[in-house]
PDB file of C-alpha atoms in Angstrom:
ATOM      1  CA  THR C   1       8.503  -5.883  14.657  1.00 57.00           C
ATOM      2  CA  GLN C   2       5.991  -6.512  11.884  1.00 65.00           C
ATOM      3  CA  LEU C   3       2.534  -5.720  13.252  1.00 85.00           C
ATOM      4  CA  LEU C   4       0.762  -7.497  10.395  1.00 93.00           C
ATOM      5  CA  GLU C   5       2.144 -10.900   9.416  1.00 95.00           C
ATOM      6  CA  GLN C   6       1.008 -12.324   6.101  1.00 97.00           C
ATOM      7  CA  SER C   7       1.296 -15.980   5.162  1.00 96.00           C
ATOM      8  CA  PRO C   8       2.331 -17.626   3.040  1.00 97.00           C
ATOM      9  CA  GLN C   9       4.869 -15.253   1.497  1.00 95.00           C
ATOM     10  CA  PHE C  10       4.608 -17.035  -1.858  1.00 96.00           C
ATOM     11  CA  LEU C  11       1.996 -19.369  -3.296  1.00 97.00           C
ATOM     12  CA  SER C  12       1.930 -21.004  -6.695  1.00 97.00           C
ATOM     13  CA  ILE C  13      -1.060 -23.187  -7.568  1.00 96.00           C
ATOM     14  CA  GLN C  14      -2.854 -24.573 -10.597  1.00 97.00           C
ATOM     15  CA  GLU C  15      -5.830 -22.866 -12.185  1.00 97.00           C
ATOM     16  CA  GLY C  16      -9.073 -24.130 -10.691  1.00 97.00           C
ATOM     17  CA  GLU C  17      -7.712 -24.840  -7.210  1.00 97.00           C
ATOM     18  CA  ASN C  18      -8.890 -23.094  -4.051  1.00 97.00           C
ATOM     19  CA  LEU C  19      -6.570 -21.200  -1.721  1.00 97.00           C
ATOM     20  CA  THR C  20      -6.526 -19.195   1.481  1.00 98.00           C
ATOM     21  CA  VAL C  21      -4.034 -16.544   2.537  1.00 98.00           C
ATOM     22  CA  TYR C  22      -3.785 -15.078   6.005  1.00 98.00           C
ATOM     23  CA  CYS C  23      -3.111 -11.797   7.757  1.00 97.00           C
ATOM     24  CA  ASN C  24      -2.380 -12.077  11.487  1.00 96.00           C
ATOM     25  CA  SER C  25      -1.527  -9.753  14.337  1.00 94.00           C
ATOM     26  CA  SER C  26      -1.234  -9.776  18.112  1.00 92.00           C
ATOM     27  CA  SER C  27      -2.905  -6.349  18.132  1.00 91.00           C
ATOM     28  CA  VAL C  28      -6.548  -5.429  17.718  1.00 93.00           C
ATOM     29  CA  PHE C  29      -7.364  -3.460  14.593  1.00 92.00           C
ATOM     30  CA  SER C  30     -10.341  -1.162  14.096  1.00 89.00           C
ATOM     31  CA  SER C  31     -10.402  -2.059  10.402  1.00 89.00           C
ATOM     32  CA  LEU C  32      -8.494  -4.169   7.903  1.00 92.00           C
ATOM     33  CA  GLN C  33      -8.174  -3.726   4.178  1.00 93.00           C
ATOM     34  CA  TRP C  34      -7.043  -6.047   1.410  1.00 96.00           C
ATOM     35  CA  TYR C  35      -5.299  -4.724  -1.699  1.00 96.00           C
ATOM     36  CA  ARG C  36      -4.100  -6.441  -4.880  1.00 96.00           C
ATOM     37  CA  GLN C  37      -1.063  -5.138  -6.705  1.00 95.00           C
ATOM     38  CA  GLU C  38      -0.099  -6.126 -10.234  1.00 93.00           C
ATOM     39  CA  PRO C  39       3.404  -5.660 -11.671  1.00 88.00           C
ATOM     40  CA  GLY C  40       4.174  -2.061 -12.565  1.00 89.00           C
ATOM     41  CA  GLU C  41       1.095  -0.698 -10.848  1.00 93.00           C
ATOM     42  CA  GLY C  42       0.066   0.608  -7.466  1.00 94.00           C
ATOM     43  CA  PRO C  43      -2.060  -1.412  -5.019  1.00 95.00           C
ATOM     44  CA  VAL C  44      -5.808  -1.384  -5.611  1.00 94.00           C
ATOM     45  CA  LEU C  45      -8.293  -1.786  -2.775  1.00 92.00           C
ATOM     46  CA  LEU C  46     -10.362  -4.988  -2.824  1.00 94.00           C
ATOM     47  CA  VAL C  47     -12.295  -4.729   0.434  1.00 93.00           C
ATOM     48  CA  THR C  48     -12.462  -3.132   3.880  1.00 91.00           C
ATOM     49  CA  VAL C  49     -13.719  -5.063   6.922  1.00 92.00           C
ATOM     50  CA  VAL C  50     -14.579  -3.257  10.133  1.00 90.00           C
ATOM     51  CA  THR C  51     -16.696  -5.602  12.294  1.00 92.00           C
ATOM     52  CA  GLY C  52     -15.369  -8.664  14.133  1.00 94.00           C
ATOM     53  CA  GLY C  53     -16.607 -11.831  12.420  1.00 95.00           C
ATOM     54  CA  GLU C  54     -17.544  -9.934   9.258  1.00 96.00           C
ATOM     55  CA  VAL C  55     -17.522 -11.868   5.978  1.00 97.00           C
ATOM     56  CA  LYS C  56     -17.514 -10.105   2.613  1.00 96.00           C
ATOM     57  CA  LYS C  57     -17.654 -11.680  -0.816  1.00 96.00           C
ATOM     58  CA  LEU C  58     -16.345 -10.251  -4.057  1.00 94.00           C
ATOM     59  CA  LYS C  59     -17.172 -12.744  -6.827  1.00 95.00           C
ATOM     60  CA  ARG C  60     -14.829 -15.709  -6.137  1.00 97.00           C
ATOM     61  CA  LEU C  61     -13.026 -13.934  -3.282  1.00 97.00           C
ATOM     62  CA  THR C  62     -14.224 -14.281   0.319  1.00 98.00           C
ATOM     63  CA  PHE C  63     -12.775 -12.071   3.035  1.00 97.00           C
ATOM     64  CA  GLN C  64     -13.202 -12.695   6.754  1.00 97.00           C
ATOM     65  CA  PHE C  65     -12.315 -10.523   9.745  1.00 96.00           C
ATOM     66  CA  GLY C  66     -11.607 -12.505  12.903  1.00 96.00           C
ATOM     67  CA  ASP C  67     -13.992 -12.271  15.827  1.00 95.00           C
ATOM     68  CA  ALA C  68     -11.308 -10.604  17.956  1.00 95.00           C
ATOM     69  CA  ARG C  69     -10.323  -8.256  15.102  1.00 94.00           C
ATOM     70  CA  LYS C  70      -6.713  -9.475  15.214  1.00 95.00           C
ATOM     71  CA  ASP C  71      -6.674 -11.450  11.981  1.00 95.00           C
ATOM     72  CA  SER C  72      -8.180 -11.760   8.541  1.00 97.00           C
ATOM     73  CA  SER C  73      -8.243 -14.275   5.726  1.00 97.00           C
ATOM     74  CA  LEU C  74      -8.768 -14.160   1.984  1.00 98.00           C
ATOM     75  CA  HIS C  75     -10.145 -17.279   0.302  1.00 98.00           C
ATOM     76  CA  ILE C  76     -10.172 -17.625  -3.481  1.00 98.00           C
ATOM     77  CA  THR C  77     -12.377 -20.262  -5.066  1.00 98.00           C
ATOM     78  CA  ALA C  78     -11.421 -21.775  -8.426  1.00 97.00           C
ATOM     79  CA  ALA C  79      -8.370 -19.566  -8.905  1.00 97.00           C
ATOM     80  CA  GLN C  80      -7.755 -18.106 -12.352  1.00 96.00           C
ATOM     81  CA  PRO C  81      -4.557 -16.731 -13.948  1.00 95.00           C
ATOM     82  CA  GLY C  82      -6.050 -13.246 -13.615  1.00 94.00           C
ATOM     83  CA  ASP C  83      -5.845 -13.624  -9.828  1.00 96.00           C
ATOM     84  CA  THR C  84      -2.053 -13.554 -10.029  1.00 96.00           C
ATOM     85  CA  GLY C  85      -0.570 -10.670  -8.076  1.00 96.00           C
ATOM     86  CA  LEU C  86       0.668  -9.413  -4.733  1.00 96.00           C
ATOM     87  CA  TYR C  87      -2.028  -9.406  -2.046  1.00 97.00           C
ATOM     88  CA  LEU C  88      -1.482  -6.913   0.751  1.00 96.00           C
ATOM     89  CA  CYS C  89      -3.380  -6.580   3.977  1.00 96.00           C
ATOM     90  CA  ALA C  90      -3.403  -3.249   5.790  1.00 93.00           C
ATOM     91  CA  GLY C  91      -4.994  -2.038   8.966  1.00 90.00           C
ATOM     92  CA  SER C  92      -5.272   0.680  11.518  1.00 85.00           C
ATOM     93  CA  MET C  93      -5.560   0.230  15.263  1.00 82.00           C
ATOM     94  CA  ASN C  94      -7.577   3.355  15.830  1.00 77.00           C
ATOM     95  CA  ARG C  95     -10.085   5.087  13.595  1.00 68.00           C
ATOM     96  CA  ASP C  96      -7.899   8.144  13.046  1.00 65.00           C
ATOM     97  CA  ASP C  97      -4.563   6.310  12.772  1.00 71.00           C
ATOM     98  CA  LYS C  98      -2.592   5.911   9.594  1.00 75.00           C
ATOM     99  CA  ILE C  99      -2.674   2.496   7.956  1.00 83.00           C
ATOM    100  CA  ILE C 100       0.013  -0.187   8.474  1.00 88.00           C
ATOM    101  CA  PHE C 101       0.763  -2.635   5.647  1.00 92.00           C
ATOM    102  CA  GLY C 102       1.823  -6.262   5.817  1.00 94.00           C
ATOM    103  CA  LYS C 103       4.605  -7.537   3.542  1.00 94.00           C
ATOM    104  CA  GLY C 104       2.176  -9.301   1.233  1.00 95.00           C
ATOM    105  CA  THR C 105       1.523 -12.714  -0.284  1.00 96.00           C
ATOM    106  CA  ARG C 106       2.738 -13.163  -3.847  1.00 96.00           C
ATOM    107  CA  LEU C 107       0.261 -15.399  -5.646  1.00 97.00           C
ATOM    108  CA  HIS C 108       0.909 -17.094  -8.975  1.00 96.00           C
ATOM    109  CA  ILE C 109      -1.849 -19.043 -10.689  1.00 96.00           C
ATOM    110  CA  LEU C 110      -0.565 -21.454 -13.315  1.00 94.00           C
ATOM    111  CA  PRO C 111      -2.749 -21.956 -16.413  1.00 90.00           C
TER     112      PRO C 111
ATOM    113  CA  ASN I   1     -10.545  11.134 -13.906  1.00 56.00           C
ATOM    114  CA  ALA I   2      -6.820  10.574 -13.375  1.00 72.00           C
ATOM    115  CA  GLY I   3      -6.844   9.686  -9.638  1.00 93.00           C
ATOM    116  CA  VAL I   4      -3.279   9.883  -8.332  1.00 96.00           C
ATOM    117  CA  THR I   5      -0.589  10.922 -10.815  1.00 96.00           C
ATOM    118  CA  GLN I   6       3.109  10.470 -10.124  1.00 97.00           C
ATOM    119  CA  THR I   7       6.012  11.874 -12.118  1.00 96.00           C
ATOM    120  CA  PRO I   8       8.466  10.759 -13.272  1.00 97.00           C
ATOM    121  CA  LYS I   9       7.776   7.042 -13.794  1.00 96.00           C
ATOM    122  CA  PHE I  10      11.464   6.117 -13.964  1.00 96.00           C
ATOM    123  CA  GLN I  11      14.640   7.893 -12.871  1.00 96.00           C
ATOM    124  CA  VAL I  12      18.309   7.016 -12.555  1.00 97.00           C
ATOM    125  CA  LEU I  13      20.483   9.186 -10.333  1.00 96.00           C
ATOM    126  CA  LYS I  14      24.083   9.209  -9.256  1.00 97.00           C
ATOM    127  CA  THR I  15      24.964   9.120  -5.576  1.00 97.00           C
ATOM    128  CA  GLY I  16      24.791  12.631  -4.117  1.00 97.00           C
ATOM    129  CA  GLN I  17      22.388  14.041  -6.702  1.00 97.00           C
ATOM    130  CA  SER I  18      19.089  15.532  -5.635  1.00 96.00           C
ATOM    131  CA  MET I  19      15.633  15.226  -7.102  1.00 96.00           C
ATOM    132  CA  THR I  20      11.963  15.767  -6.346  1.00 97.00           C
ATOM    133  CA  LEU I  21       9.221  13.236  -6.958  1.00 98.00           C
ATOM    134  CA  GLN I  22       5.901  14.823  -7.781  1.00 97.00           C
ATOM    135  CA  CYS I  23       2.420  13.610  -6.842  1.00 97.00           C
ATOM    136  CA  ALA I  24      -0.985  15.100  -7.564  1.00 97.00           C
ATOM    137  CA  GLN I  25      -4.516  13.853  -6.829  1.00 96.00           C
ATOM    138  CA  ASP I  26      -7.808  15.047  -8.213  1.00 95.00           C
ATOM    139  CA  MET I  27     -10.173  13.350  -5.736  1.00 92.00           C
ATOM    140  CA  ASN I  28     -10.329  16.196  -3.199  1.00 92.00           C
ATOM    141  CA  HIS I  29      -8.706  13.974  -0.566  1.00 92.00           C
ATOM    142  CA  ASN I  30      -7.356  15.560   2.578  1.00 91.00           C
ATOM    143  CA  SER I  31      -4.682  12.960   3.349  1.00 90.00           C
ATOM    144  CA  MET I  32      -1.669  12.105   1.206  1.00 92.00           C
ATOM    145  CA  TYR I  33       1.157   9.621   1.731  1.00 93.00           C
ATOM    146  CA  TRP I  34       4.560   8.642   0.407  1.00 96.00           C
ATOM    147  CA  TYR I  35       5.650   4.988   0.625  1.00 96.00           C
ATOM    148  CA  ARG I  36       8.641   3.057  -0.576  1.00 97.00           C
ATOM    149  CA  GLN I  37       8.353  -0.578  -1.634  1.00 96.00           C
ATOM    150  CA  ASP I  38      11.363  -2.864  -1.523  1.00 93.00           C
ATOM    151  CA  PRO I  39      11.487  -6.620  -2.200  1.00 86.00           C
ATOM    152  CA  GLY I  40      10.478  -8.564   0.908  1.00 80.00           C
ATOM    153  CA  MET I  41       9.781  -5.385   2.887  1.00 81.00           C
ATOM    154  CA  GLY I  42       6.282  -4.478   1.827  1.00 84.00           C
ATOM    155  CA  LEU I  43       5.124  -0.865   1.780  1.00 92.00           C
ATOM    156  CA  ARG I  44       6.849   1.387   4.285  1.00 93.00           C
ATOM    157  CA  LEU I  45       5.518   4.853   5.065  1.00 92.00           C
ATOM    158  CA  ILE I  46       8.047   7.649   4.564  1.00 95.00           C
ATOM    159  CA  TYR I  47       5.949  10.744   5.288  1.00 95.00           C
ATOM    160  CA  TYR I  48       2.302  11.598   5.323  1.00 91.00           C
ATOM    161  CA  SER I  49       0.162  14.720   5.322  1.00 92.00           C
ATOM    162  CA  ALA I  50      -3.160  14.563   7.117  1.00 88.00           C
ATOM    163  CA  SER I  51      -4.275  17.858   5.616  1.00 88.00           C
ATOM    164  CA  GLU I  52      -2.984  20.836   3.681  1.00 88.00           C
ATOM    165  CA  GLY I  53      -0.246  22.558   5.645  1.00 88.00           C
ATOM    166  CA  THR I  54       0.669  19.583   7.846  1.00 91.00           C
ATOM    167  CA  THR I  55       3.244  16.836   7.412  1.00 94.00           C
ATOM    168  CA  ASP I  56       4.415  14.043   9.715  1.00 92.00           C
ATOM    169  CA  LYS I  57       7.170  11.452   9.688  1.00 93.00           C
ATOM    170  CA  GLY I  58       6.360   7.863   8.983  1.00 91.00           C
ATOM    171  CA  GLU I  59       8.400   4.729   9.561  1.00 89.00           C
ATOM    172  CA  VAL I  60      11.441   5.560   7.362  1.00 94.00           C
ATOM    173  CA  PRO I  61      11.800   9.374   6.990  1.00 96.00           C
ATOM    174  CA  ASN I  62      15.604   9.711   7.094  1.00 96.00           C
ATOM    175  CA  GLY I  63      17.084  11.152   3.907  1.00 96.00           C
ATOM    176  CA  TYR I  64      13.778  12.565   2.669  1.00 97.00           C
ATOM    177  CA  ASN I  65      11.826  15.804   2.894  1.00 97.00           C
ATOM    178  CA  VAL I  66       8.276  16.541   1.804  1.00 97.00           C
ATOM    179  CA  SER I  67       6.153  19.525   0.854  1.00 96.00           C
ATOM    180  CA  ARG I  68       2.374  19.668   0.831  1.00 96.00           C
ATOM    181  CA  LEU I  69       2.145  22.415  -1.756  1.00 87.00           C
ATOM    182  CA  ASN I  70      -1.670  22.605  -1.710  1.00 94.00           C
ATOM    183  CA  LYS I  71      -4.540  20.167  -1.261  1.00 94.00           C
ATOM    184  CA  ARG I  72      -3.765  18.437  -4.571  1.00 96.00           C
ATOM    185  CA  GLU I  73       0.010  18.142  -4.512  1.00 97.00           C
ATOM    186  CA  PHE I  74       2.495  16.384  -2.221  1.00 97.00           C
ATOM    187  CA  SER I  75       6.149  16.194  -3.267  1.00 97.00           C
ATOM    188  CA  LEU I  76       9.016  14.056  -1.958  1.00 98.00           C
ATOM    189  CA  ARG I  77      12.577  15.336  -2.135  1.00 98.00           C
ATOM    190  CA  LEU I  78      15.856  13.455  -1.915  1.00 96.00           C
ATOM    191  CA  GLU I  79      18.505  16.051  -1.095  1.00 93.00           C
ATOM    192  CA  SER I  80      21.544  13.782  -1.513  1.00 96.00           C
ATOM    193  CA  ALA I  81      20.600  10.443  -3.020  1.00 96.00           C
ATOM    194  CA  ALA I  82      22.189   7.251  -1.669  1.00 97.00           C
ATOM    195  CA  PRO I  83      22.154   3.716  -3.153  1.00 97.00           C
ATOM    196  CA  SER I  84      20.003   2.593  -0.178  1.00 96.00           C
ATOM    197  CA  GLN I  85      17.247   4.819  -1.555  1.00 97.00           C
ATOM    198  CA  THR I  86      16.937   2.705  -4.693  1.00 97.00           C
ATOM    199  CA  SER I  87      13.301   1.644  -4.544  1.00 97.00           C
ATOM    200  CA  VAL I  88       9.854   2.007  -6.004  1.00 97.00           C
ATOM    201  CA  TYR I  89       8.093   5.025  -4.540  1.00 98.00           C
ATOM    202  CA  PHE I  90       4.320   5.220  -4.288  1.00 97.00           C
ATOM    203  CA  CYS I  91       2.153   8.189  -3.517  1.00 97.00           C
ATOM    204  CA  ALA I  92      -1.345   7.628  -2.146  1.00 94.00           C
ATOM    205  CA  SER I  93      -4.284   9.726  -1.052  1.00 93.00           C
ATOM    206  CA  SER I  94      -7.406   9.137   0.999  1.00 89.00           C
ATOM    207  CA  PHE I  95     -10.118  10.735   3.054  1.00 83.00           C
ATOM    208  CA  PRO I  96      -8.840  11.180   6.612  1.00 71.00           C
ATOM    209  CA  VAL I  97     -10.730   8.319   8.248  1.00 66.00           C
ATOM    210  CA  SER I  98      -8.609   5.168   8.436  1.00 61.00           C
ATOM    211  CA  ASN I  99     -11.170   2.748   7.033  1.00 63.00           C
ATOM    212  CA  GLN I 100     -11.392   4.732   3.831  1.00 73.00           C
ATOM    213  CA  PRO I 101      -9.417   3.282   0.919  1.00 74.00           C
ATOM    214  CA  GLN I 102      -6.080   4.623  -0.078  1.00 84.00           C
ATOM    215  CA  HIS I 103      -5.781   5.379  -3.780  1.00 93.00           C
ATOM    216  CA  PHE I 104      -2.307   4.776  -5.140  1.00 95.00           C
ATOM    217  CA  GLY I 105      -0.400   6.134  -8.095  1.00 96.00           C
ATOM    218  CA  ASP I 106       1.507   3.776 -10.378  1.00 94.00           C
ATOM    219  CA  GLY I 107       4.846   4.480  -8.734  1.00 96.00           C
ATOM    220  CA  THR I 108       8.233   5.976  -9.538  1.00 97.00           C
ATOM    221  CA  ARG I 109      11.059   3.491 -10.074  1.00 96.00           C
ATOM    222  CA  LEU I 110      14.210   5.145  -8.787  1.00 97.00           C
ATOM    223  CA  SER I 111      17.732   3.748  -9.140  1.00 97.00           C
ATOM    224  CA  ILE I 112      20.692   5.355  -7.392  1.00 97.00           C
ATOM    225  CA  LEU I 113      24.065   4.371  -8.833  1.00 95.00           C
TER     226      LEU I 113
END
């Protein structure tokens, strides 16, 4: 059973379009993290959200943690080819627990 | 500031051979992790070490052993490699609290023939 479900699995859109990817669970998480991974490299942390309803912005990326702390979304405005990569969500159910990763959304922005 | 360093970057083994993947971090992190990443499977935790001197099994520990040599180094050993262990292996480190970021190395690409 996958505790963190990410959707869509793949997304290919034109440069300049907006997009949203999702990370969902039936369990409550104490915190969720989003990572981006580029080919041949390890994942790199983008953001951590810890409070239900929290919204964080990182330039054109907006991250939201659901009110019930069971889901999160990543919205990209005016996507650019440099946004291409694998986006992973990860979370822990308790503060001292190890982190669980979703399977990721592979995003491809066409120039 | 190197972060997390993994060696080797690439390796090809024959079935039944053994090898050790090395990982070192220079961020004074207590916790270290070994993951494997396979297409469509995401990152799966093999073993982790919450602190020097302790190790625990993750989701997919069978066929692997680990050693937390000191605070900096955490190695992963395949005693008798099998084709099912063909994967990309990532080492990561973090402070022990779960909402702290994990810092990843660039991976070891391992093929078992």
